mmCIF file of C-alpha atoms and ligand atoms in Angstrom:
data_model
loop_
_atom_site.group_PDB
_atom_site.id
_atom_site.type_symbol
_atom_site.label_atom_id
_atom_site.label_comp_id
_atom_site.label_asym_id
_atom_site.label_seq_id
_atom_site.Cartn_x
_atom_site.Cartn_y
_atom_site.Cartn_z
ATOM 1 C CA MET A 15 4.190 -2.685 9.228
ATOM 2 C CA ALA A 16 2.077 0.115 7.882
ATOM 3 C CA ALA A 17 -1.250 -1.669 8.211
ATOM 4 C CA SER A 18 -0.869 -2.905 11.776
ATOM 5 C CA SER A 19 -4.316 -3.466 13.209
ATOM 6 C CA SER A 20 -3.903 -5.185 16.537
ATOM 7 C CA LYS A 21 -2.608 -3.789 19.761
ATOM 8 C CA LYS A 22 -0.758 -5.707 22.472
ATOM 9 C CA SER A 23 -3.366 -7.325 24.706
ATOM 10 C CA GLY A 24 -4.146 -10.473 26.650
ATOM 11 C CA THR A 25 -4.670 -13.282 24.181
ATOM 12 C CA HIS A 26 -4.252 -13.046 20.444
ATOM 13 C CA SER A 27 -5.852 -15.355 17.909
ATOM 14 C CA ALA A 28 -4.290 -16.585 14.702
ATOM 15 C CA VAL A 29 -5.212 -19.167 12.118
ATOM 16 C CA LEU A 30 -2.424 -21.713 11.712
ATOM 17 C CA ILE A 31 -2.156 -23.247 8.249
ATOM 18 C CA PRO A 32 0.516 -25.969 8.086
ATOM 19 C CA GLY A 33 0.176 -26.411 4.305
ATOM 20 C CA ASP A 34 2.146 -28.945 2.273
ATOM 21 C CA GLY A 35 5.656 -30.323 1.858
ATOM 22 C CA ILE A 36 7.952 -28.803 4.484
ATOM 23 C CA GLY A 37 5.046 -26.607 5.666
ATOM 24 C CA PRO A 38 3.994 -28.698 8.687
ATOM 25 C CA GLU A 39 7.640 -28.973 9.824
ATOM 26 C CA VAL A 40 8.486 -25.267 9.621
ATOM 27 C CA ILE A 41 5.111 -23.985 10.807
ATOM 28 C CA GLY A 42 5.224 -26.417 13.732
ATOM 29 C CA ALA A 43 8.664 -25.032 14.590
ATOM 30 C CA ALA A 44 7.464 -21.423 14.340
ATOM 31 C CA ARG A 45 4.500 -22.147 16.589
ATOM 32 C CA GLU A 46 6.741 -23.721 19.238
ATOM 33 C CA VAL A 47 9.122 -20.751 19.165
ATOM 34 C CA LEU A 48 6.313 -18.191 19.401
ATOM 35 C CA ASP A 49 4.672 -20.112 22.255
ATOM 36 C CA ALA A 50 8.027 -20.251 24.087
ATOM 37 C CA THR A 51 7.915 -16.449 24.480
ATOM 38 C CA GLY A 52 4.894 -16.773 26.770
ATOM 39 C CA VAL A 53 2.746 -14.558 24.531
ATOM 40 C CA LYS A 54 -0.719 -16.097 24.586
ATOM 41 C CA ILE A 55 -1.866 -17.034 21.124
ATOM 42 C CA GLN A 56 -5.024 -19.014 20.485
ATOM 43 C CA TRP A 57 -4.140 -21.059 17.405
ATOM 44 C CA VAL A 58 -7.024 -22.048 15.157
ATOM 45 C CA GLU A 59 -5.909 -24.743 12.706
ATOM 46 C CA GLY A 60 -6.952 -24.290 9.090
ATOM 47 C CA ALA A 61 -6.459 -26.693 6.200
ATOM 48 C CA ALA A 62 -5.221 -25.565 2.792
ATOM 49 C CA GLY A 63 -3.299 -27.001 -0.130
ATOM 50 C CA GLU A 64 -2.924 -30.534 -1.388
ATOM 51 C CA SER A 65 -3.435 -31.857 2.118
ATOM 52 C CA ALA A 66 -6.837 -30.116 2.223
ATOM 53 C CA LEU A 67 -7.763 -31.671 -1.113
ATOM 54 C CA LYS A 68 -7.476 -35.046 0.615
ATOM 55 C CA THR A 69 -9.316 -34.106 3.813
ATOM 56 C CA HIS A 70 -11.855 -31.557 2.538
ATOM 57 C CA GLY A 71 -12.088 -32.287 -1.192
ATOM 58 C CA THR A 72 -10.915 -28.781 -2.046
ATOM 59 C CA LEU A 73 -7.599 -26.899 -2.007
ATOM 60 C CA LEU A 74 -8.976 -23.938 -0.093
ATOM 61 C CA PRO A 75 -11.869 -24.918 2.209
ATOM 62 C CA GLN A 76 -14.423 -22.182 2.863
ATOM 63 C CA GLU A 77 -14.002 -22.727 6.615
ATOM 64 C CA THR A 78 -10.309 -21.761 6.342
ATOM 65 C CA LEU A 79 -11.198 -18.567 4.482
ATOM 66 C CA ASP A 80 -13.949 -17.835 7.017
ATOM 67 C CA ALA A 81 -11.515 -18.349 9.906
ATOM 68 C CA ILE A 82 -9.009 -15.890 8.397
ATOM 69 C CA VAL A 83 -11.797 -13.355 7.874
ATOM 70 C CA LYS A 84 -12.929 -13.882 11.479
ATOM 71 C CA TYR A 85 -9.538 -13.775 13.200
ATOM 72 C CA LYS A 86 -7.864 -11.436 10.668
ATOM 73 C CA VAL A 87 -4.420 -12.982 11.138
ATOM 74 C CA ALA A 88 -2.886 -16.231 9.907
ATOM 75 C CA LEU A 89 0.505 -17.904 9.976
ATOM 76 C CA LYS A 90 0.698 -19.996 6.855
ATOM 77 C CA GLY A 91 2.988 -22.667 5.455
ATOM 78 C CA PRO A 92 3.579 -23.148 1.738
ATOM 79 C CA CYS A 93 0.759 -24.812 -0.187
ATOM 80 C CA THR A 94 1.134 -26.938 -3.280
ATOM 81 C CA THR A 95 -1.206 -26.534 -6.203
ATOM 82 C CA PRO A 96 -1.342 -29.740 -8.262
ATOM 83 C CA ILE A 97 -0.077 -29.016 -11.782
ATOM 84 C CA GLY A 98 -2.671 -29.866 -14.416
ATOM 85 C CA GLY A 99 -6.221 -30.697 -13.372
ATOM 86 C CA GLY A 100 -7.282 -27.085 -13.840
ATOM 87 C CA HIS A 101 -6.682 -25.996 -10.236
ATOM 88 C CA LYS A 102 -6.127 -22.288 -9.690
ATOM 89 C CA SER A 103 -3.045 -21.536 -7.565
ATOM 90 C CA ILE A 104 -4.064 -21.711 -3.943
ATOM 91 C CA ASN A 105 -1.743 -18.890 -2.888
ATOM 92 C CA VAL A 106 -3.125 -16.639 -5.624
ATOM 93 C CA SER A 107 -6.719 -17.592 -4.667
ATOM 94 C CA LEU A 108 -6.079 -16.773 -1.038
ATOM 95 C CA ARG A 109 -4.435 -13.427 -1.757
ATOM 96 C CA GLN A 110 -7.073 -12.416 -4.283
ATOM 97 C CA GLY A 111 -9.983 -13.840 -2.268
ATOM 98 C CA LEU A 112 -9.039 -11.897 0.864
ATOM 99 C CA ASN A 113 -7.688 -8.923 -1.073
ATOM 100 C CA LEU A 114 -4.289 -9.211 0.624
ATOM 101 C CA TYR A 115 -2.914 -6.735 -1.832
ATOM 102 C CA ALA A 116 0.580 -6.083 -0.471
ATOM 103 C CA ALA A 117 3.299 -8.680 -0.025
ATOM 104 C CA VAL A 118 5.981 -7.363 2.313
ATOM 105 C CA ARG A 119 9.274 -9.235 2.254
ATOM 106 C CA PRO A 120 12.243 -7.954 4.213
ATOM 107 C CA VAL A 121 15.522 -9.246 2.802
ATOM 108 C CA ARG A 122 18.581 -8.561 4.923
ATOM 109 C CA SER A 123 22.071 -9.844 5.486
ATOM 110 C CA ILE A 124 22.121 -11.888 8.656
ATOM 111 C CA ASP A 125 25.206 -12.058 10.878
ATOM 112 C CA GLY A 126 26.317 -15.650 10.999
ATOM 113 C CA ILE A 127 25.076 -16.549 7.523
ATOM 114 C CA LYS A 128 27.983 -16.157 5.136
ATOM 115 C CA THR A 129 27.251 -15.010 1.607
ATOM 116 C CA ARG A 130 29.076 -12.809 -0.879
ATOM 117 C CA TYR A 131 27.199 -9.790 0.454
ATOM 118 C CA THR A 132 27.196 -8.270 3.932
ATOM 119 C CA ASP A 133 25.125 -5.152 3.470
ATOM 120 C CA VAL A 134 21.734 -6.170 2.084
ATOM 121 C CA GLU A 135 18.925 -4.281 3.837
ATOM 122 C CA MET A 136 15.918 -4.066 1.569
ATOM 123 C CA VAL A 137 12.195 -4.628 1.661
ATOM 124 C CA ILE A 138 10.295 -5.950 -1.315
ATOM 125 C CA ILE A 139 6.754 -4.645 -1.714
ATOM 126 C CA ARG A 140 4.944 -6.797 -4.271
ATOM 127 C CA GLU A 141 1.498 -6.170 -5.740
ATOM 128 C CA ASN A 142 -0.424 -9.328 -4.892
ATOM 129 C CA THR A 143 -3.764 -9.259 -6.689
ATOM 130 C CA GLU A 144 -3.408 -8.744 -10.432
ATOM 131 C CA GLY A 145 -0.898 -8.483 -13.298
ATOM 132 C CA LEU A 146 -0.082 -11.738 -15.044
ATOM 133 C CA TYR A 147 -1.464 -13.600 -12.015
ATOM 134 C CA SER A 148 -5.014 -12.827 -13.109
ATOM 135 C CA GLY A 149 -4.975 -16.392 -14.419
ATOM 136 C CA ILE A 150 -6.798 -15.388 -17.593
ATOM 137 C CA GLU A 151 -5.370 -17.396 -20.472
ATOM 138 C CA HIS A 152 -6.974 -18.802 -23.563
ATOM 139 C CA GLU A 153 -6.166 -20.424 -26.853
ATOM 140 C CA VAL A 154 -6.740 -17.947 -29.655
ATOM 141 C CA VAL A 155 -6.339 -20.539 -32.409
ATOM 142 C CA PRO A 156 -4.621 -23.924 -32.140
ATOM 143 C CA GLY A 157 -0.960 -23.289 -31.393
ATOM 144 C CA VAL A 158 -1.477 -19.727 -30.176
ATOM 145 C CA VAL A 159 -2.306 -18.851 -26.571
ATOM 146 C CA GLU A 160 -2.808 -15.542 -24.875
ATOM 147 C CA ALA A 161 -2.228 -14.654 -21.196
ATOM 148 C CA LEU A 162 -3.707 -11.405 -19.991
ATOM 149 C CA LYS A 163 -1.806 -8.985 -17.800
ATOM 150 C CA ILE A 164 -4.499 -7.090 -15.928
ATOM 151 C CA VAL A 165 -3.353 -3.735 -14.602
ATOM 152 C CA THR A 166 -5.659 -1.285 -12.893
ATOM 153 C CA GLU A 167 -5.010 2.256 -11.786
ATOM 154 C CA LYS A 168 -6.683 1.442 -8.469
ATOM 155 C CA ALA A 169 -4.383 -1.471 -7.576
ATOM 156 C CA CYS A 170 -1.220 0.253 -8.848
ATOM 157 C CA THR A 171 -1.976 3.375 -6.828
ATOM 158 C CA ARG A 172 -2.852 1.332 -3.751
ATOM 159 C CA ILE A 173 0.393 -0.663 -3.799
ATOM 160 C CA SER A 174 2.440 2.469 -4.517
ATOM 161 C CA GLU A 175 0.795 4.209 -1.555
ATOM 162 C CA TYR A 176 1.592 1.174 0.571
ATOM 163 C CA ALA A 177 5.261 1.225 -0.453
ATOM 164 C CA PHE A 178 5.682 4.931 0.301
ATOM 165 C CA GLN A 179 3.756 4.689 3.570
ATOM 166 C CA TYR A 180 5.915 1.745 4.537
ATOM 167 C CA ALA A 181 9.071 3.663 3.676
ATOM 168 C CA ARG A 182 7.971 6.665 5.693
ATOM 169 C CA GLY A 183 6.753 4.565 8.614
ATOM 170 C CA HIS A 184 10.015 2.621 8.796
ATOM 171 C CA SER A 185 12.407 5.547 8.288
ATOM 172 C CA ARG A 186 13.506 4.253 4.928
ATOM 173 C CA LYS A 187 14.954 6.659 2.447
ATOM 174 C CA LYS A 188 14.133 5.451 -1.050
ATOM 175 C CA VAL A 189 11.547 3.565 -3.120
ATOM 176 C CA THR A 190 12.713 2.035 -6.403
ATOM 177 C CA VAL A 191 10.122 0.806 -8.883
ATOM 178 C CA PHE A 192 11.110 -1.890 -11.386
ATOM 179 C CA HIS A 193 9.213 -2.017 -14.673
ATOM 180 C CA LYS A 194 9.392 -2.885 -18.350
ATOM 181 C CA ALA A 195 7.411 0.095 -19.608
ATOM 182 C CA ASN A 196 9.701 0.417 -22.618
ATOM 183 C CA ILE A 197 8.078 -2.786 -23.954
ATOM 184 C CA MET A 198 4.719 -3.040 -22.145
ATOM 185 C CA LYS A 199 4.003 0.622 -22.679
ATOM 186 C CA MET A 200 0.407 0.468 -21.515
ATOM 187 C CA ALA A 201 0.507 -2.191 -18.769
ATOM 188 C CA ASP A 202 3.816 -1.348 -17.101
ATOM 189 C CA GLY A 203 3.332 2.235 -18.255
ATOM 190 C CA LEU A 204 0.281 2.488 -15.997
ATOM 191 C CA PHE A 205 2.104 0.925 -13.051
ATOM 192 C CA LEU A 206 4.928 3.421 -13.517
ATOM 193 C CA LYS A 207 2.590 6.377 -13.931
ATOM 194 C CA CYS A 208 0.785 5.526 -10.682
ATOM 195 C CA ALA A 209 4.091 5.098 -8.830
ATOM 196 C CA ARG A 210 5.267 8.490 -10.117
ATOM 197 C CA ASN A 211 2.012 10.172 -9.085
ATOM 198 C CA VAL A 212 2.170 8.735 -5.585
ATOM 199 C CA ALA A 213 5.879 9.590 -5.266
ATOM 200 C CA GLN A 214 5.029 13.279 -5.628
ATOM 201 C CA LYS A 215 3.065 13.132 -2.391
ATOM 202 C CA TYR A 216 6.118 11.883 -0.483
ATOM 203 C CA PRO A 217 8.867 14.465 -0.979
ATOM 204 C CA ASP A 218 10.645 13.070 2.089
ATOM 205 C CA VAL A 219 11.162 9.680 0.366
ATOM 206 C CA ALA A 220 13.431 9.504 -2.682
ATOM 207 C CA PHE A 221 11.983 7.829 -5.770
ATOM 208 C CA ASN A 222 13.879 5.960 -8.398
ATOM 209 C CA GLU A 223 12.715 3.955 -11.439
ATOM 210 C CA MET A 224 14.609 1.232 -13.220
ATOM 211 C CA ILE A 225 13.970 -1.076 -16.156
ATOM 212 C CA ILE A 226 13.830 -4.495 -14.550
ATOM 213 C CA ASP A 227 16.608 -6.218 -16.501
ATOM 214 C CA ASN A 228 19.009 -3.424 -15.576
ATOM 215 C CA GLY A 229 17.612 -3.564 -12.037
ATOM 216 C CA CYS A 230 18.558 -7.255 -11.718
ATOM 217 C CA MET A 231 22.101 -6.486 -12.798
ATOM 218 C CA GLN A 232 22.327 -3.526 -10.387
ATOM 219 C CA ILE A 233 21.066 -5.647 -7.477
ATOM 220 C CA ILE A 234 23.731 -8.280 -8.095
ATOM 221 C CA LYS A 235 26.462 -5.655 -8.495
ATOM 222 C CA ASP A 236 25.576 -3.687 -5.389
ATOM 223 C CA PRO A 237 22.455 -4.570 -3.405
ATOM 224 C CA SER A 238 23.280 -1.959 -0.767
ATOM 225 C CA ARG A 239 22.019 0.811 -3.046
ATOM 226 C CA PHE A 240 18.453 -0.546 -2.800
ATOM 227 C CA ASP A 241 16.064 0.200 0.025
ATOM 228 C CA VAL A 242 12.333 -0.363 -0.667
ATOM 229 C CA LEU A 243 11.557 -2.125 -3.966
ATOM 230 C CA LEU A 244 8.124 -1.624 -5.536
ATOM 231 C CA LEU A 245 7.165 -4.411 -7.927
ATOM 232 C CA ASP A 246 4.201 -5.842 -9.775
ATOM 233 C CA ASN A 247 3.060 -9.383 -9.076
ATOM 234 C CA LEU A 248 5.319 -11.392 -11.417
ATOM 235 C CA TYR A 249 8.403 -9.212 -10.999
ATOM 236 C CA GLY A 250 7.874 -9.353 -7.230
ATOM 237 C CA ASP A 251 7.815 -13.148 -7.305
ATOM 238 C CA ILE A 252 11.008 -13.437 -9.324
ATOM 239 C CA ILE A 253 12.942 -10.670 -7.590
ATOM 240 C CA SER A 254 12.035 -12.133 -4.174
ATOM 241 C CA ASP A 255 13.834 -15.376 -5.000
ATOM 242 C CA LEU A 256 16.742 -13.503 -6.564
ATOM 243 C CA CYS A 257 17.151 -11.370 -3.451
ATOM 244 C CA ALA A 258 16.790 -14.419 -1.182
ATOM 245 C CA GLY A 259 19.869 -15.752 -2.947
ATOM 246 C CA LEU A 260 21.840 -12.708 -1.788
ATOM 247 C CA VAL A 261 21.307 -13.402 1.905
ATOM 248 C CA GLY A 262 21.483 -17.184 2.225
ATOM 249 C CA GLY A 263 18.552 -18.579 0.290
ATOM 250 C CA LEU A 264 14.857 -19.184 0.665
ATOM 251 C CA GLY A 265 15.253 -20.588 4.161
ATOM 252 C CA VAL A 266 15.866 -17.126 5.613
ATOM 253 C CA VAL A 267 13.366 -14.773 3.957
ATOM 254 C CA PRO A 268 10.043 -14.142 5.703
ATOM 255 C CA GLY A 269 6.972 -12.387 4.415
ATOM 256 C CA ALA A 270 3.537 -11.004 5.077
ATOM 257 C CA ASN A 271 0.513 -10.522 2.857
ATOM 258 C CA ILE A 272 -1.375 -7.482 4.034
ATOM 259 C CA GLY A 273 -4.850 -6.247 3.178
ATOM 260 C CA GLU A 274 -7.557 -4.158 4.731
ATOM 261 C CA ALA A 275 -9.282 -7.278 6.068
ATOM 262 C CA GLY A 276 -6.225 -8.792 7.708
ATOM 263 C CA ALA A 277 -2.772 -10.267 7.292
ATOM 264 C CA VAL A 278 -1.376 -13.667 6.352
ATOM 265 C CA PHE A 279 2.232 -14.225 7.366
ATOM 266 C CA GLU A 280 4.188 -16.700 5.240
ATOM 267 C CA SER A 281 7.729 -17.360 4.086
ATOM 268 C CA VAL A 282 8.780 -16.657 0.524
ATOM 269 C CA HIS A 283 9.745 -20.289 -0.039
ATOM 270 C CA GLY A 284 7.542 -22.974 -1.530
ATOM 271 C CA SER A 285 6.811 -26.467 -0.257
ATOM 272 C CA ALA A 286 10.312 -27.788 -1.155
ATOM 273 C CA PRO A 287 9.157 -31.325 -2.011
ATOM 274 C CA ASP A 288 12.791 -32.405 -2.456
ATOM 275 C CA ILE A 289 13.426 -32.176 1.308
ATOM 276 C CA ALA A 290 9.890 -32.539 2.694
ATOM 277 C CA GLY A 291 9.431 -34.967 5.593
ATOM 278 C CA LYS A 292 13.191 -35.419 6.054
ATOM 279 C CA GLY A 293 13.617 -33.034 8.975
ATOM 280 C CA LEU A 294 16.071 -30.935 6.954
ATOM 281 C CA ALA A 295 14.045 -27.788 6.262
ATOM 282 C CA ASN A 296 15.258 -24.500 7.617
ATOM 283 C CA PRO A 297 12.498 -23.163 9.890
ATOM 284 C CA LEU A 298 14.004 -19.669 10.131
ATOM 285 C CA ALA A 299 11.900 -18.043 7.404
ATOM 286 C CA ALA A 300 8.724 -19.337 9.075
ATOM 287 C CA ILE A 301 9.983 -18.228 12.499
ATOM 288 C CA MET A 302 10.839 -14.785 11.110
ATOM 289 C CA SER A 303 7.349 -14.593 9.572
ATOM 290 C CA GLY A 304 6.070 -15.359 13.068
ATOM 291 C CA VAL A 305 8.203 -12.494 14.388
ATOM 292 C CA MET A 306 6.529 -10.199 11.842
ATOM 293 C CA MET A 307 3.200 -11.455 13.167
ATOM 294 C CA LEU A 308 4.191 -10.688 16.763
ATOM 295 C CA ASN A 309 5.163 -7.169 15.729
ATOM 296 C CA TYR A 310 1.792 -6.846 13.981
ATOM 297 C CA PHE A 311 0.159 -7.830 17.282
ATOM 298 C CA GLY A 312 2.209 -5.158 19.037
ATOM 299 C CA GLU A 313 4.245 -7.817 20.897
ATOM 300 C CA THR A 314 7.536 -6.152 20.087
ATOM 301 C CA ASP A 315 9.444 -7.374 23.171
ATOM 302 C CA ALA A 316 8.672 -11.010 22.411
ATOM 303 C CA ALA A 317 9.564 -10.425 18.764
ATOM 304 C CA GLN A 318 12.928 -8.987 19.781
ATOM 305 C CA ARG A 319 13.605 -11.923 22.119
ATOM 306 C CA ILE A 320 13.150 -14.348 19.236
ATOM 307 C CA LYS A 321 15.448 -12.265 17.034
ATOM 308 C CA ASN A 322 18.108 -12.220 19.734
ATOM 309 C CA ALA A 323 17.699 -15.968 20.154
ATOM 310 C CA TYR A 324 18.180 -16.866 16.495
ATOM 311 C CA ASN A 325 21.032 -14.389 16.138
ATOM 312 C CA SER A 326 22.731 -16.069 19.074
ATOM 313 C CA VAL A 327 22.229 -19.524 17.516
ATOM 314 C CA LEU A 328 23.623 -18.283 14.208
ATOM 315 C CA ALA A 329 26.623 -16.780 15.997
ATOM 316 C CA SER A 330 27.445 -20.199 17.493
ATOM 317 C CA SER A 331 30.230 -22.215 15.899
ATOM 318 C CA ASP A 332 28.332 -25.475 16.538
ATOM 319 C CA PRO A 333 27.286 -26.803 13.093
ATOM 320 C CA GLN A 334 24.721 -29.129 14.713
ATOM 321 C CA ILE A 335 22.383 -26.270 15.587
ATOM 322 C CA ARG A 336 21.904 -24.852 12.127
ATOM 323 C CA THR A 337 20.436 -26.447 9.014
ATOM 324 C CA ARG A 338 22.403 -27.535 5.965
ATOM 325 C CA ASP A 339 21.153 -24.860 3.570
ATOM 326 C CA ILE A 340 23.022 -22.300 5.697
ATOM 327 C CA GLY A 341 26.189 -24.275 6.174
ATOM 328 C CA GLY A 342 25.295 -26.432 9.182
ATOM 329 C CA GLU A 343 24.877 -30.138 9.784
ATOM 330 C CA GLY A 344 21.726 -30.089 11.914
ATOM 331 C CA GLY A 345 18.069 -30.549 11.143
ATOM 332 C CA THR A 346 14.878 -28.565 11.651
ATOM 333 C CA LYS A 347 14.445 -29.821 15.213
ATOM 334 C CA ASP A 348 18.044 -29.099 16.319
ATOM 335 C CA PHE A 349 17.844 -25.521 15.063
ATOM 336 C CA THR A 350 14.393 -24.980 16.587
ATOM 337 C CA ARG A 351 15.401 -26.458 19.950
ATOM 338 C CA ALA A 352 18.464 -24.203 20.137
ATOM 339 C CA ILE A 353 16.340 -21.130 19.435
ATOM 340 C CA ILE A 354 13.721 -22.137 22.021
ATOM 341 C CA GLU A 355 16.384 -22.693 24.716
ATOM 342 C CA ARG A 356 17.620 -19.151 24.186
ATOM 343 C CA VAL A 357 14.133 -17.631 24.039
ATOM 344 C CA LYS A 358 13.332 -19.213 27.393
ATOM 345 C CA LYS A 359 16.589 -18.053 29.013
ATOM 346 C CA LYS A 360 15.900 -14.336 28.530
HETATM 347 P P1 ATP B 18 7.002 -22.306 -5.372
HETATM 348 O O1 ATP B 18 6.899 -22.370 -6.837
HETATM 349 O O2 ATP B 18 5.984 -23.103 -4.608
HETATM 350 O O3 ATP B 18 7.198 -20.916 -4.829
HETATM 351 P P2 ATP B 18 9.752 -22.889 -5.678
HETATM 352 O O4 ATP B 18 9.720 -23.491 -7.020
HETATM 353 O O5 ATP B 18 10.239 -21.484 -5.518
HETATM 354 O O6 ATP B 18 8.339 -23.062 -4.979
HETATM 355 P P3 ATP B 18 10.763 -24.038 -3.313
HETATM 356 O O7 ATP B 18 9.805 -25.072 -2.867
HETATM 357 O O8 ATP B 18 10.720 -22.764 -2.587
HETATM 358 O O9 ATP B 18 10.640 -23.849 -4.851
HETATM 359 O O10 ATP B 18 12.238 -24.643 -3.248
HETATM 360 C C1 ATP B 18 13.326 -24.170 -4.034
HETATM 361 C C2 ATP B 18 14.626 -24.764 -3.486
HETATM 362 O O11 ATP B 18 14.914 -24.143 -2.230
HETATM 363 C C3 ATP B 18 14.517 -26.252 -3.207
HETATM 364 O O12 ATP B 18 15.745 -26.880 -3.533
HETATM 365 C C4 ATP B 18 14.268 -26.328 -1.727
HETATM 366 O O13 ATP B 18 14.735 -27.501 -1.118
HETATM 367 C C5 ATP B 18 14.985 -25.104 -1.194
HETATM 368 N N1 ATP B 18 14.275 -24.583 -0.008
HETATM 369 C C6 ATP B 18 13.134 -23.889 -0.013
HETATM 370 N N2 ATP B 18 12.753 -23.612 1.236
HETATM 371 C C7 ATP B 18 13.683 -24.140 2.058
HETATM 372 C C8 ATP B 18 13.847 -24.184 3.484
HETATM 373 N N3 ATP B 18 12.966 -23.632 4.316
HETATM 374 N N4 ATP B 18 14.929 -24.839 3.973
HETATM 375 C C9 ATP B 18 15.835 -25.385 3.161
HETATM 376 N N5 ATP B 18 15.734 -25.383 1.812
HETATM 377 C C10 ATP B 18 14.666 -24.764 1.265
#
């Protein structure tokens, strides 16, 4: 990851935010798997989401924010924002509050998870702090509302720089920006202009631009032609779920939110209330987010051991040790236990 700040050392510290819905189940699983590697991590529990509303009277307690600022790294489960009641999205508040401006979401075909595609190998870089997620909406006159898409040259340049740095740092060949500048000439026009300007500084990385509706069609036709995707906040949200669908669903796509002050690692999926508390959730996305965190810490050997372990579980023909969303018959605990057994064997 381009913004890696920590080096391998004795004990690492990370804030652990279980969150809501399936969050406690998958984050608990990720913690167990990471601990099984023997890497010493001091976990500092932080409350956030609907569960925090009950215990702390607020969705995002100041002490959780302070802990992330102090320890600079967090592993976070999905958080639910109650609809109605005027609450600002907790995920948006966290990303904006800590200026975690880049969401990094690797989406790749995984051996052992059958989908229509076998050759997906892309990384989504999503702008995390502005665009239509500014949350500024108002009623102009009764029956007419306006939502503001805030786009700044500073944020567009920063995220473009991040995408190209990431590409260069990870030996990737191409950055493709998706936009709708033919309609939003000023807003998406600025995003595109900044991406083009930054691209000129990286002659070693190819640059491609695509109108987003065409881009969606091209991804579905042949995802292998995409490498690094550069997207604004809303497009990044939507395209992340679309791309998750190419590789087995939301249960297998990890993520990180990176800023100058630190990094919050979290899966792309939400709190999945339909399966929460049933022991059915796929913990892999949370575990993979934990692997990204280990790499951020410089613990690359431990990260690789976890990857080998889950690849070995996924290669097994035993349906009891994989969750239902990826064709198995097992639950969260069965899958987690099988991964831990293999991590410990190495
Ligand atoms: P949000 O708006 O909070 O991002 P969402 O609307 O994208 O959430 P999710 O909560 O991510 O919705 O769930 C979408 C679907 O994917 C649900 O049917 C859910 O059960 C499924 N899903 C999400 N995460 C997982 C997981 N880890 N394991 C299995 N199924 C999952």
